[in-house]
GROMACS .gro file of C-alpha atoms in nm:
model
  471
    1MET     CA    1  -6.085  11.791   6.278
    2CYS     CA    2  -6.439  11.782   6.418
    3LEU     CA    3  -6.713  11.608   6.217
    4GLN     CA    4  -6.829  11.819   5.923
    5GLU     CA    5  -6.933  11.797   5.563
    6ASP     CA    6  -6.637  11.820   5.323
    7LEU     CA    7  -6.712  12.176   5.216
    8MET     CA    8  -6.382  12.319   5.333
    9SER     CA    9  -6.175  12.132   5.073
   10GLU     CA   10  -6.390  12.276   4.794
   11MET     CA   11  -6.371  12.628   4.935
   12LEU     CA   12  -5.994  12.610   4.971
   13GLU     CA   13  -5.935  12.467   4.624
   14GLY     CA   14  -5.669  12.691   4.472
   15TYR     CA   15  -5.682  12.936   4.762
   16TYR     CA   16  -5.353  13.029   4.925
   17GLN     CA   17  -5.131  12.719   4.943
   18SER     CA   18  -5.280  12.436   4.738
   19SER     CA   19  -5.045  12.175   4.891
   20PHE     CA   20  -5.217  12.214   5.229
   21LYS     CA   21  -5.411  11.901   5.324
   22LEU     CA   22  -5.695  11.902   5.573
   23PRO     CA   23  -5.676  11.643   5.852
   24ARG     CA   24  -5.939  11.369   5.868
   25CYS     CA   25  -6.267  11.414   6.052
   26SER     CA   26  -6.343  11.242   6.380
   27GLU     CA   27  -6.586  11.275   6.667
   28ASN     CA   28  -6.274  11.257   6.884
   29CYS     CA   29  -6.160  11.605   6.789
   30LEU     CA   30  -6.109  11.822   7.096
   31TYR     CA   31  -5.746  11.903   7.031
   32LEU     CA   32  -5.545  12.222   7.033
   33ASN     CA   33  -5.215  12.319   6.874
   34VAL     CA   34  -4.943  12.510   7.061
   35PHE     CA   35  -4.668  12.710   6.888
   36THR     CA   36  -4.374  12.847   7.086
   37PRO     CA   37  -4.062  13.045   6.989
   38ALA     CA   38  -3.776  12.805   6.916
   39LYS     CA   39  -3.527  12.991   7.137
   40ARG     CA   40  -3.747  13.084   7.430
   41ASP     CA   41  -3.608  13.102   7.780
   42PRO     CA   42  -3.720  12.792   7.974
   43LYS     CA   43  -3.842  13.023   8.251
   44SER     CA   44  -4.020  13.265   8.019
   45LYS     CA   45  -4.379  13.375   8.076
   46LEU     CA   46  -4.492  13.484   7.732
   47PRO     CA   47  -4.830  13.627   7.630
   48VAL     CA   48  -5.066  13.358   7.503
   49MET     CA   49  -5.268  13.422   7.185
   50THR     CA   50  -5.551  13.169   7.146
   51PHE     CA   51  -5.719  13.153   6.804
   52ILE     CA   52  -6.075  13.030   6.741
   53HIS     CA   53  -6.141  12.934   6.379
   54GLY     CA   54  -6.442  13.037   6.172
   55GLY     CA   55  -6.671  12.847   5.938
   56ALA     CA   56  -7.031  12.939   6.034
   57LEU     CA   57  -7.010  12.703   6.337
   58VAL     CA   58  -7.039  12.425   6.076
   59ILE     CA   59  -6.694  12.375   5.921
   60GLY     CA   60  -6.330  12.457   5.997
   61SER     CA   61  -6.023  12.326   6.173
   62ALA     CA   62  -5.752  12.446   6.409
   63SER     CA   63  -5.492  12.291   6.176
   64MET     CA   64  -5.573  12.548   5.908
   65PHE     CA   65  -5.397  12.811   6.120
   66ASP     CA   66  -5.023  12.779   6.171
   67GLY     CA   67  -4.907  13.008   6.452
   68SER     CA   68  -4.535  12.953   6.403
   69ALA     CA   69  -4.461  13.286   6.230
   70LEU     CA   70  -4.670  13.485   6.480
   71SER     CA   71  -4.502  13.304   6.769
   72ALA     CA   72  -4.146  13.338   6.638
   73LEU     CA   73  -4.163  13.696   6.513
   74GLU     CA   74  -4.360  13.838   6.807
   75ASN     CA   75  -4.228  13.618   7.089
   76VAL     CA   76  -4.565  13.489   7.200
   77VAL     CA   77  -4.718  13.147   7.258
   78ALA     CA   78  -4.981  13.090   6.988
   79VAL     CA   79  -5.260  12.836   7.037
   80SER     CA   80  -5.530  12.724   6.793
   81ILE     CA   81  -5.825  12.530   6.931
   82GLN     CA   82  -6.100  12.303   6.801
   83TYR     CA   83  -6.460  12.276   6.912
   84ARG     CA   84  -6.757  12.063   6.812
   85LEU     CA   85  -6.945  12.187   6.506
   86GLY     CA   86  -7.288  12.150   6.350
   87ILE     CA   87  -7.543  11.932   6.528
   88LEU     CA   88  -7.287  11.790   6.772
   89GLY     CA   89  -7.177  12.138   6.872
   90PHE     CA   90  -7.484  12.358   6.852
   91LEU     CA   91  -7.816  12.173   6.823
   92SER     CA   92  -8.067  12.293   7.082
   93THR     CA   93  -8.423  12.168   7.134
   94THR     CA   94  -8.723  12.351   7.272
   95ASP     CA   95  -8.780  12.082   7.537
   96ASN     CA   96  -8.417  12.111   7.655
   97GLN     CA   97  -8.326  11.751   7.564
   98LEU     CA   98  -8.031  11.924   7.404
   99SER     CA   99  -7.937  12.255   7.562
  100GLY     CA  100  -7.692  12.353   7.285
  101ASN     CA  101  -7.378  12.568   7.301
  102TYR     CA  102  -7.163  12.254   7.333
  103GLY     CA  103  -6.905  12.397   7.093
  104LEU     CA  104  -6.880  12.715   7.302
  105LYS     CA  105  -6.838  12.506   7.617
  106ASP     CA  106  -6.556  12.321   7.436
  107GLN     CA  107  -6.389  12.660   7.390
  108VAL     CA  108  -6.426  12.728   7.763
  109ALA     CA  109  -6.271  12.386   7.834
  110ALA     CA  110  -5.977  12.473   7.606
  111LEU     CA  111  -5.926  12.800   7.795
  112GLN     CA  112  -5.935  12.608   8.124
  113TRP     CA  113  -5.671  12.370   7.984
  114ILE     CA  114  -5.457  12.669   7.893
  115GLN     CA  115  -5.485  12.805   8.247
  116GLU     CA  116  -5.366  12.474   8.387
  117ASN     CA  117  -5.100  12.379   8.135
  118ILE     CA  118  -4.967  12.667   7.925
  119ALA     CA  119  -4.690  12.753   8.172
  120ALA     CA  120  -4.520  12.428   8.066
  121PHE     CA  121  -4.490  12.578   7.717
  122GLY     CA  122  -4.352  12.910   7.839
  123GLY     CA  123  -4.690  13.083   7.834
  124ASP     CA  124  -4.829  13.315   8.099
  125PRO     CA  125  -5.175  13.199   8.213
  126SER     CA  126  -5.242  13.550   8.347
  127SER     CA  127  -5.196  13.699   7.997
  128VAL     CA  128  -5.429  13.513   7.760
  129THR     CA  129  -5.579  13.682   7.454
  130ILE     CA  130  -5.858  13.516   7.258
  131PHE     CA  131  -5.888  13.606   6.891
  132GLY     CA  132  -6.105  13.467   6.616
  133GLU     CA  133  -6.238  13.534   6.269
  134SER     CA  134  -6.593  13.506   6.133
  135ALA     CA  135  -6.772  13.241   6.346
  136GLY     CA  136  -6.456  13.245   6.557
  137ALA     CA  137  -6.519  13.616   6.618
  138ILE     CA  138  -6.882  13.542   6.704
  139SER     CA  139  -6.740  13.294   6.956
  140VAL     CA  140  -6.498  13.555   7.093
  141SER     CA  141  -6.775  13.809   7.147
  142ALA     CA  142  -6.990  13.538   7.309
  143LEU     CA  143  -6.705  13.448   7.546
  144VAL     CA  144  -6.672  13.818   7.632
  145LEU     CA  145  -7.032  13.799   7.757
  146SER     CA  146  -7.039  13.456   7.918
  147PRO     CA  147  -6.991  13.416   8.295
  148LEU     CA  148  -6.849  13.067   8.225
  149SER     CA  149  -6.535  13.219   8.072
  150LYS     CA  150  -6.475  13.485   8.337
  151GLY     CA  151  -6.108  13.500   8.436
  152LEU     CA  152  -5.999  13.257   8.163
  153PHE     CA  153  -5.876  13.531   7.927
  154HIS     CA  154  -5.765  13.890   7.963
  155ARG     CA  155  -5.800  14.049   7.617
  156ALA     CA  156  -6.014  13.976   7.311
  157ILE     CA  157  -5.997  14.036   6.933
  158ALA     CA  158  -6.297  13.978   6.703
  159GLN     CA  159  -6.218  13.981   6.330
  160SER     CA  160  -6.522  14.005   6.100
  161GLY     CA  161  -6.783  13.865   6.333
  162ALA     CA  162  -6.996  13.953   6.635
  163ILE     CA  163  -7.255  13.784   6.854
  164THR     CA  164  -7.498  14.055   6.738
  165MET     CA  165  -7.493  13.921   6.379
  166PRO     CA  166  -7.839  13.833   6.241
  167ASP     CA  167  -7.961  13.474   6.282
  168PHE     CA  168  -7.673  13.351   6.498
  169VAL     CA  169  -7.848  13.367   6.838
  170ALA     CA  170  -8.173  13.204   6.948
  171SER     CA  171  -8.305  13.420   7.230
  172LYS     CA  172  -8.644  13.251   7.264
  173SER     CA  173  -8.757  12.889   7.255
  174GLU     CA  174  -8.952  12.958   6.934
  175ASP     CA  175  -8.627  13.054   6.761
  176LEU     CA  176  -8.514  12.690   6.789
  177ILE     CA  177  -8.817  12.531   6.621
  178HIS     CA  178  -8.707  12.562   6.258
  179HIS     CA  179  -8.360  12.422   6.317
  180GLN     CA  180  -8.468  12.130   6.537
  181ASP     CA  181  -8.737  12.038   6.282
  182VAL     CA  182  -8.483  12.044   5.997
  183VAL     CA  183  -8.247  11.814   6.189
  184ALA     CA  184  -8.531  11.578   6.287
  185LYS     CA  185  -8.648  11.551   5.926
  186ILE     CA  186  -8.301  11.494   5.780
  187SER     CA  187  -8.191  11.249   6.050
  188GLY     CA  188  -8.516  11.052   6.060
  189CYS     CA  189  -8.525  11.098   6.438
  190ASP     CA  190  -8.849  11.149   6.629
  191LEU     CA  191  -8.844  11.492   6.792
  192ALA     CA  192  -8.957  11.352   7.127
  193SER     CA  193  -8.644  11.135   7.150
  194ILE     CA  194  -8.405  11.319   6.920
  195ALA     CA  195  -8.118  11.334   7.171
  196ASP     CA  196  -8.106  10.956   7.225
  197CYS     CA  197  -8.159  10.894   6.855
  198LEU     CA  198  -7.868  11.116   6.749
  199LYS     CA  199  -7.638  10.968   7.015
  200LYS     CA  200  -7.685  10.626   6.853
  201LYS     CA  201  -7.583  10.753   6.510
  202SER     CA  202  -7.243  10.653   6.374
  203GLU     CA  203  -6.988  10.909   6.257
  204GLU     CA  204  -7.079  10.821   5.899
  205GLU     CA  205  -7.448  10.885   5.967
  206ILE     CA  206  -7.369  11.220   6.133
  207MET     CA  207  -7.165  11.314   5.824
  208VAL     CA  208  -7.463  11.232   5.600
  209ILE     CA  209  -7.680  11.467   5.808
  210ALA     CA  210  -7.411  11.737   5.789
  211LYS     CA  211  -7.395  11.701   5.411
  212ALA     CA  212  -7.771  11.746   5.383
  213MET     CA  213  -7.762  12.056   5.604
  214GLY     CA  214  -7.478  12.218   5.410
  215MET     CA  215  -7.380  12.558   5.549
  216LEU     CA  216  -7.698  12.607   5.757
  217PRO     CA  217  -7.567  12.722   6.097
  218LEU     CA  218  -7.736  12.619   6.419
  219PRO     CA  219  -7.771  12.922   6.644
  220VAL     CA  220  -7.605  12.997   6.974
  221HIS     CA  221  -7.872  12.948   7.242
  222VAL     CA  222  -7.963  13.180   7.528
  223ASP     CA  223  -7.962  12.880   7.761
  224GLY     CA  224  -7.951  13.056   8.098
  225VAL     CA  225  -7.602  12.915   8.161
  226PHE     CA  226  -7.350  13.009   7.892
  227LEU     CA  227  -7.566  13.310   7.806
  228PRO     CA  228  -7.783  13.390   8.111
  229LYS     CA  229  -7.994  13.649   7.927
  230PRO     CA  230  -8.057  13.770   7.570
  231VAL     CA  231  -7.747  13.929   7.420
  232GLU     CA  232  -7.898  14.277   7.383
  233GLU     CA  233  -8.002  14.273   7.751
  234MET     CA  234  -7.656  14.168   7.866
  235LEU     CA  235  -7.496  14.441   7.655
  236ALA     CA  236  -7.741  14.707   7.773
  237ASP     CA  237  -7.688  14.603   8.136
  238LYS     CA  238  -7.309  14.608   8.084
  239GLU     CA  239  -7.282  14.243   8.189
  240ILE     CA  240  -6.952  14.200   8.008
  241ASN     CA  241  -6.624  14.037   8.103
  242LYS     CA  242  -6.415  14.344   8.169
  243VAL     CA  243  -6.133  14.307   7.917
  244PRO     CA  244  -5.983  14.531   7.646
  245PHE     CA  245  -6.130  14.452   7.306
  246ILE     CA  246  -6.028  14.491   6.939
  247ILE     CA  247  -6.311  14.451   6.692
  248GLY     CA  248  -6.308  14.515   6.320
  249MET     CA  249  -6.410  14.419   5.972
  250ASN     CA  250  -6.290  14.419   5.612
  251ASN     CA  251  -6.404  14.683   5.365
  252GLN     CA  252  -6.587  14.437   5.139
  253GLU     CA  253  -6.700  14.150   5.360
  254PHE     CA  254  -6.944  14.035   5.093
  255GLY     CA  255  -6.702  14.071   4.805
  256TRP     CA  256  -6.635  13.721   4.674
  257LEU     CA  257  -6.638  13.427   4.918
  258ALA     CA  258  -6.994  13.472   5.049
  259PRO     CA  259  -7.159  13.555   4.714
  260SER     CA  260  -6.989  13.248   4.564
  261SER     CA  261  -7.138  13.035   4.842
  262PHE     CA  262  -7.487  13.177   4.786
  263ASN     CA  263  -7.483  13.165   4.403
  264LEU     CA  264  -7.598  13.525   4.370
  265THR     CA  265  -7.670  13.651   4.019
  266GLY     CA  266  -7.523  13.959   3.856
  267MET     CA  267  -7.187  13.943   4.032
  268MET     CA  268  -6.968  13.982   3.724
  269GLU     CA  269  -7.180  14.182   3.481
  270GLY     CA  270  -7.362  14.396   3.736
  271MET     CA  271  -7.720  14.403   3.862
  272THR     CA  272  -8.046  14.571   3.788
  273ARG     CA  273  -8.247  14.699   4.084
  274GLU     CA  274  -8.478  14.400   4.034
  275THR     CA  275  -8.185  14.158   4.052
  276ALA     CA  276  -8.054  14.322   4.368
  277THR     CA  277  -8.401  14.298   4.525
  278SER     CA  278  -8.435  13.933   4.424
  279ASN     CA  279  -8.089  13.852   4.561
  280LEU     CA  280  -8.183  14.010   4.895
  281GLN     CA  281  -8.506  13.813   4.911
  282ASN     CA  282  -8.325  13.486   4.841
  283LEU     CA  283  -8.032  13.523   5.078
  284PRO     CA  284  -8.050  13.205   5.289
  285LEU     CA  285  -7.828  13.336   5.566
  286MET     CA  286  -7.840  13.666   5.750
  287GLY     CA  287  -8.092  13.804   5.503
  288PRO     CA  288  -8.283  14.114   5.610
  289ASN     CA  289  -8.642  14.130   5.726
  290PRO     CA  290  -8.852  14.109   5.405
  291LYS     CA  291  -9.053  14.415   5.512
  292ALA     CA  292  -8.730  14.615   5.524
  293ILE     CA  293  -8.616  14.537   5.170
  294PRO     CA  294  -8.782  14.835   4.994
  295PHE     CA  295  -8.627  15.070   5.251
  296LEU     CA  296  -8.286  14.906   5.205
  297ILE     CA  297  -8.305  14.940   4.828
  298ASP     CA  298  -8.394  15.309   4.862
  299GLU     CA  299  -8.115  15.374   5.113
  300TYR     CA  300  -7.835  15.196   4.930
  301LEU     CA  301  -7.928  15.230   4.564
  302GLY     CA  302  -8.097  15.570   4.564
  303ASP     CA  303  -8.180  15.658   4.205
  304ILE     CA  304  -7.874  15.504   4.039
  305ASP     CA  305  -7.920  15.274   3.740
  306ASP     CA  306  -7.561  15.175   3.650
  307PRO     CA  307  -7.547  14.793   3.692
  308VAL     CA  308  -7.190  14.786   3.824
  309GLU     CA  309  -7.260  15.060   4.078
  310ILE     CA  310  -7.577  14.877   4.185
  311ARG     CA  311  -7.375  14.557   4.237
  312ASP     CA  312  -7.112  14.736   4.443
  313ARG     CA  313  -7.372  14.904   4.662
  314PHE     CA  314  -7.559  14.575   4.700
  315LEU     CA  315  -7.237  14.417   4.828
  316ASP     CA  316  -7.197  14.705   5.074
  317LEU     CA  317  -7.554  14.652   5.192
  318CYS     CA  318  -7.491  14.282   5.256
  319GLY     CA  319  -7.161  14.349   5.429
  320ASP     CA  320  -7.316  14.617   5.648
  321THR     CA  321  -7.610  14.408   5.766
  322ALA     CA  322  -7.408  14.092   5.831
  323PHE     CA  323  -7.077  14.226   5.960
  324VAL     CA  324  -7.023  14.601   5.991
  325ILE     CA  325  -7.328  14.716   6.188
  326PRO     CA  326  -7.318  14.419   6.432
  327ALA     CA  327  -6.949  14.489   6.502
  328LEU     CA  328  -7.010  14.859   6.561
  329ARG     CA  329  -7.296  14.775   6.799
  330ILE     CA  330  -7.055  14.567   7.008
  331ALA     CA  331  -6.787  14.838   6.997
  332LYS     CA  332  -7.027  15.104   7.123
  333HIS     CA  333  -7.160  14.884   7.405
  334HIS     CA  334  -6.807  14.796   7.512
  335ARG     CA  335  -6.703  15.162   7.506
  336ASP     CA  336  -7.013  15.265   7.701
  337ALA     CA  337  -6.928  15.005   7.965
  338GLY     CA  338  -6.607  15.203   8.024
  339LEU     CA  339  -6.378  14.941   7.872
  340PRO     CA  340  -6.090  14.995   7.625
  341VAL     CA  341  -6.195  14.914   7.269
  342TYR     CA  342  -6.010  14.956   6.940
  343VAL     CA  343  -6.184  14.937   6.601
  344TYR     CA  344  -6.024  14.870   6.261
  345GLU     CA  345  -6.126  14.847   5.897
  346TYR     CA  346  -5.896  14.619   5.698
  347GLN     CA  347  -5.859  14.739   5.336
  348HIS     CA  348  -5.593  14.547   5.137
  349PRO     CA  349  -5.673  14.240   4.919
  350PRO     CA  350  -5.378  13.994   4.910
  351SER     CA  351  -5.200  14.006   4.575
  352LEU     CA  352  -5.167  13.626   4.563
  353LEU     CA  353  -5.548  13.598   4.530
  354ALA     CA  354  -5.579  13.850   4.246
  355HIS     CA  355  -5.581  13.580   3.975
  356LEU     CA  356  -5.868  13.397   4.147
  357ARG     CA  357  -6.110  13.685   4.187
  358ALA     CA  358  -6.277  13.958   3.987
  359ASP     CA  359  -6.106  14.295   3.961
  360TYR     CA  360  -6.379  14.473   4.160
  361VAL     CA  361  -6.310  14.274   4.480
  362LYS     CA  362  -6.161  14.480   4.761
  363ALA     CA  363  -6.071  14.329   5.100
  364ASP     CA  364  -6.299  14.028   5.118
  365HIS     CA  365  -6.407  13.819   5.416
  366GLY     CA  366  -6.101  13.644   5.560
  367ASP     CA  367  -5.839  13.838   5.362
  368GLU     CA  368  -5.667  13.973   5.675
  369LEU     CA  369  -5.585  13.621   5.802
  370PHE     CA  370  -5.294  13.591   5.557
  371PHE     CA  371  -5.133  13.892   5.722
  372VAL     CA  372  -5.229  13.829   6.086
  373PHE     CA  373  -5.069  13.484   6.070
  374GLY     CA  374  -4.758  13.599   5.885
  375GLY     CA  375  -4.844  13.425   5.560
  376PRO     CA  376  -4.546  13.574   5.373
  377PHE     CA  377  -4.313  13.411   5.628
  378LEU     CA  378  -4.472  13.065   5.659
  379ARG     CA  379  -4.328  12.746   5.512
  380ASP     CA  380  -4.474  12.558   5.217
  381GLY     CA  381  -4.762  12.323   5.295
  382VAL     CA  382  -4.928  12.559   5.542
  383LEU     CA  383  -5.265  12.704   5.439
  384TYR     CA  384  -5.204  13.076   5.486
  385ALA     CA  385  -4.864  13.072   5.319
  386GLY     CA  386  -4.766  13.224   4.990
  387PRO     CA  387  -4.575  13.489   4.801
  388ALA     CA  388  -4.614  13.855   4.888
  389THR     CA  389  -4.473  14.188   4.778
  390ASP     CA  390  -4.228  14.372   5.003
  391ALA     CA  391  -4.506  14.614   5.096
  392GLU     CA  392  -4.729  14.320   5.193
  393LYS     CA  393  -4.452  14.170   5.404
  394ALA     CA  394  -4.430  14.501   5.589
  395LEU     CA  395  -4.809  14.503   5.631
  396SER     CA  396  -4.799  14.152   5.777
  397ARG     CA  397  -4.526  14.247   6.023
  398ASN     CA  398  -4.725  14.554   6.128
  399MET     CA  399  -5.047  14.359   6.179
  400MET     CA  400  -4.871  14.092   6.384
  401ARG     CA  401  -4.710  14.369   6.589
  402TYR     CA  402  -5.042  14.545   6.656
  403TRP     CA  403  -5.208  14.217   6.756
  404ALA     CA  404  -4.916  14.102   6.974
  405ASN     CA  405  -4.875  14.442   7.141
  406PHE     CA  406  -5.241  14.422   7.234
  407ALA     CA  407  -5.187  14.070   7.368
  408ARG     CA  408  -4.897  14.196   7.581
  409THR     CA  409  -5.047  14.515   7.721
  410GLY     CA  410  -5.410  14.562   7.615
  411ASP     CA  411  -5.297  14.847   7.386
  412PRO     CA  412  -5.196  14.776   7.022
  413ASN     CA  413  -4.966  15.078   6.999
  414CYS     CA  414  -4.588  15.091   7.020
  415PRO     CA  415  -4.309  15.308   6.874
  416GLY     CA  416  -4.272  15.268   6.498
  417LEU     CA  417  -4.639  15.199   6.426
  418THR     CA  418  -4.908  15.443   6.313
  419THR     CA  419  -5.098  15.546   6.625
  420TRP     CA  420  -5.421  15.354   6.668
  421PRO     CA  421  -5.651  15.569   6.886
  422PRO     CA  422  -5.913  15.400   7.105
  423TYR     CA  423  -6.278  15.402   7.003
  424GLY     CA  424  -6.407  15.677   7.231
  425GLU     CA  425  -6.669  15.947   7.186
  426GLU     CA  426  -6.493  16.056   6.865
  427GLU     CA  427  -6.527  15.697   6.738
  428HIS     CA  428  -6.173  15.669   6.606
  429TYR     CA  429  -6.069  15.363   6.409
  430LEU     CA  430  -5.762  15.246   6.218
  431GLY     CA  431  -5.772  15.191   5.843
  432ILE     CA  432  -5.531  14.901   5.784
  433ASN     CA  433  -5.385  14.907   5.434
  434LEU     CA  434  -5.032  14.900   5.292
  435LYS     CA  435  -5.017  15.226   5.484
  436GLN     CA  436  -5.219  15.264   5.803
  437LYS     CA  437  -5.432  15.570   5.872
  438ALA     CA  438  -5.646  15.669   6.170
  439SER     CA  439  -5.992  15.806   6.091
  440SER     CA  440  -6.321  15.849   6.274
  441LYS     CA  441  -6.696  15.786   6.247
  442LEU     CA  442  -6.681  15.463   6.045
  443LYS     CA  443  -7.011  15.414   5.857
  444GLU     CA  444  -7.172  15.679   6.079
  445GLU     CA  445  -7.469  15.749   5.851
  446LYS     CA  446  -7.533  15.383   5.775
  447PHE     CA  447  -7.520  15.297   6.147
  448LYS     CA  448  -7.785  15.561   6.213
  449PHE     CA  449  -7.995  15.421   5.930
  450TRP     CA  450  -7.984  15.062   6.060
  451THR     CA  451  -8.031  15.143   6.429
  452GLU     CA  452  -8.267  15.444   6.422
  453ILE     CA  453  -8.425  15.522   6.086
  454LEU     CA  454  -8.505  15.169   5.965
  455PRO     CA  455  -8.661  15.047   6.294
  456GLU     CA  456  -8.880  15.358   6.294
  457LYS     CA  457  -8.992  15.288   5.937
  458ILE     CA  458  -9.078  14.929   6.033
  459ARG     CA  459  -9.273  15.052   6.338
  460SER     CA  460  -9.467  15.290   6.117
  461LEU     CA  461  -9.557  15.001   5.888
  462ALA     CA  462  -9.687  14.804   6.186
  463GLU     CA  463  -9.894  15.098   6.307
  464ASP     CA  464 -10.045  15.130   5.960
  465GLY     CA  465 -10.188  14.780   6.001
  466SER     CA  466  -9.909  14.559   5.865
  467ASP     CA  467  -9.788  14.263   6.066
  468HIS     CA  468  -9.499  14.354   6.292
  469THR     CA  469  -9.178  14.165   6.231
  470GLU     CA  470  -8.872  14.224   6.445
  471LEU     CA  471  -8.559  14.340   6.272
   0.00000   0.00000   0.00000
């Protein structure tokens, strides 16, 4: 797998299938894995489902995702790809020594390889779906915008991530200063010659830098090439690759994995309002504008004082700002561009994780991957493999069917499945649980708060003489 600090092993300890072993790290890492049905017709032209892994653009590996169950049960060609991470994949400098987005360009190169070679594996190069989770979903939504990827894929699925997430895009040169300074300080490189300096570093030295940086992501860069203009401008101008899109999130994105990474206090016993405020102020990643915090506390906590209720609402607040609202922004822009879009909210926590997590945890970040990849049907030694109830096996089959139907036709629906209506003016979405249910207006009031009410409150602060800070 691509060079990275060994954080993934710690995060996966005891999760899912403990016998899974991560491959070794190497700078020579631009590989992809192809899974095909065992009994495919040699002349077949099957839909291709290309997965982009997550990990904050810092960690992760294609080998964590075994596509054999998805391929066999849904008769598709599944591909998982790797891309450079951390400073090798995403470091940008203000003087353009390093233009950044190298990891995203690796993804484009993988899609070009698929166009040229996937027919030899029974795949149809004219039917390629990209799908990804977390930073992989950020990548998917970036590829949906980029002119470099035009024509290389035909459908897209973003699970729990969007290019509109806070702190993941540097639109202006000034946005790069903090990150380049951090890398220069840790690496001992002079900023004026940082590109040449880093190129001379050994793999071991790069790993030392990665360890010091931890989970600090380097942002995607509006470089004028991969992203010609700021993301919000491209979305507003409808400069989007014209493909059908599924985008969704889990109903407690900030339930367990992220809080554990950030060492937040009050997770088990509950929080006071002061603890919730302090946690917000200290969030190192995707934290809100400090000026907005009093408004956020008022909106989400109201006048409640029960510590457990405060904790649960705090987790909703964090999930909304980092995942839910950014995804809904993308969905609305895609819809308004006249393109098919389907929205989901995943709601079922896997039973095999129940012993590892607190009882309050609902569907946490990443929980849907066990079902999308057919975890109940995978062999031992594969990460997302493990025991499941009969109802969970049915859920996994349904999710694979929705995803594969979409890969085949651009529409997730087929006979035997609960109808998943498109996200139109009524803003329909599918609640994915042991039973599926279509609803509408997901987080409608909170979306209005984040996109209309809160910006107006911040503007009013600025007009009253406070410094203006962008949301």
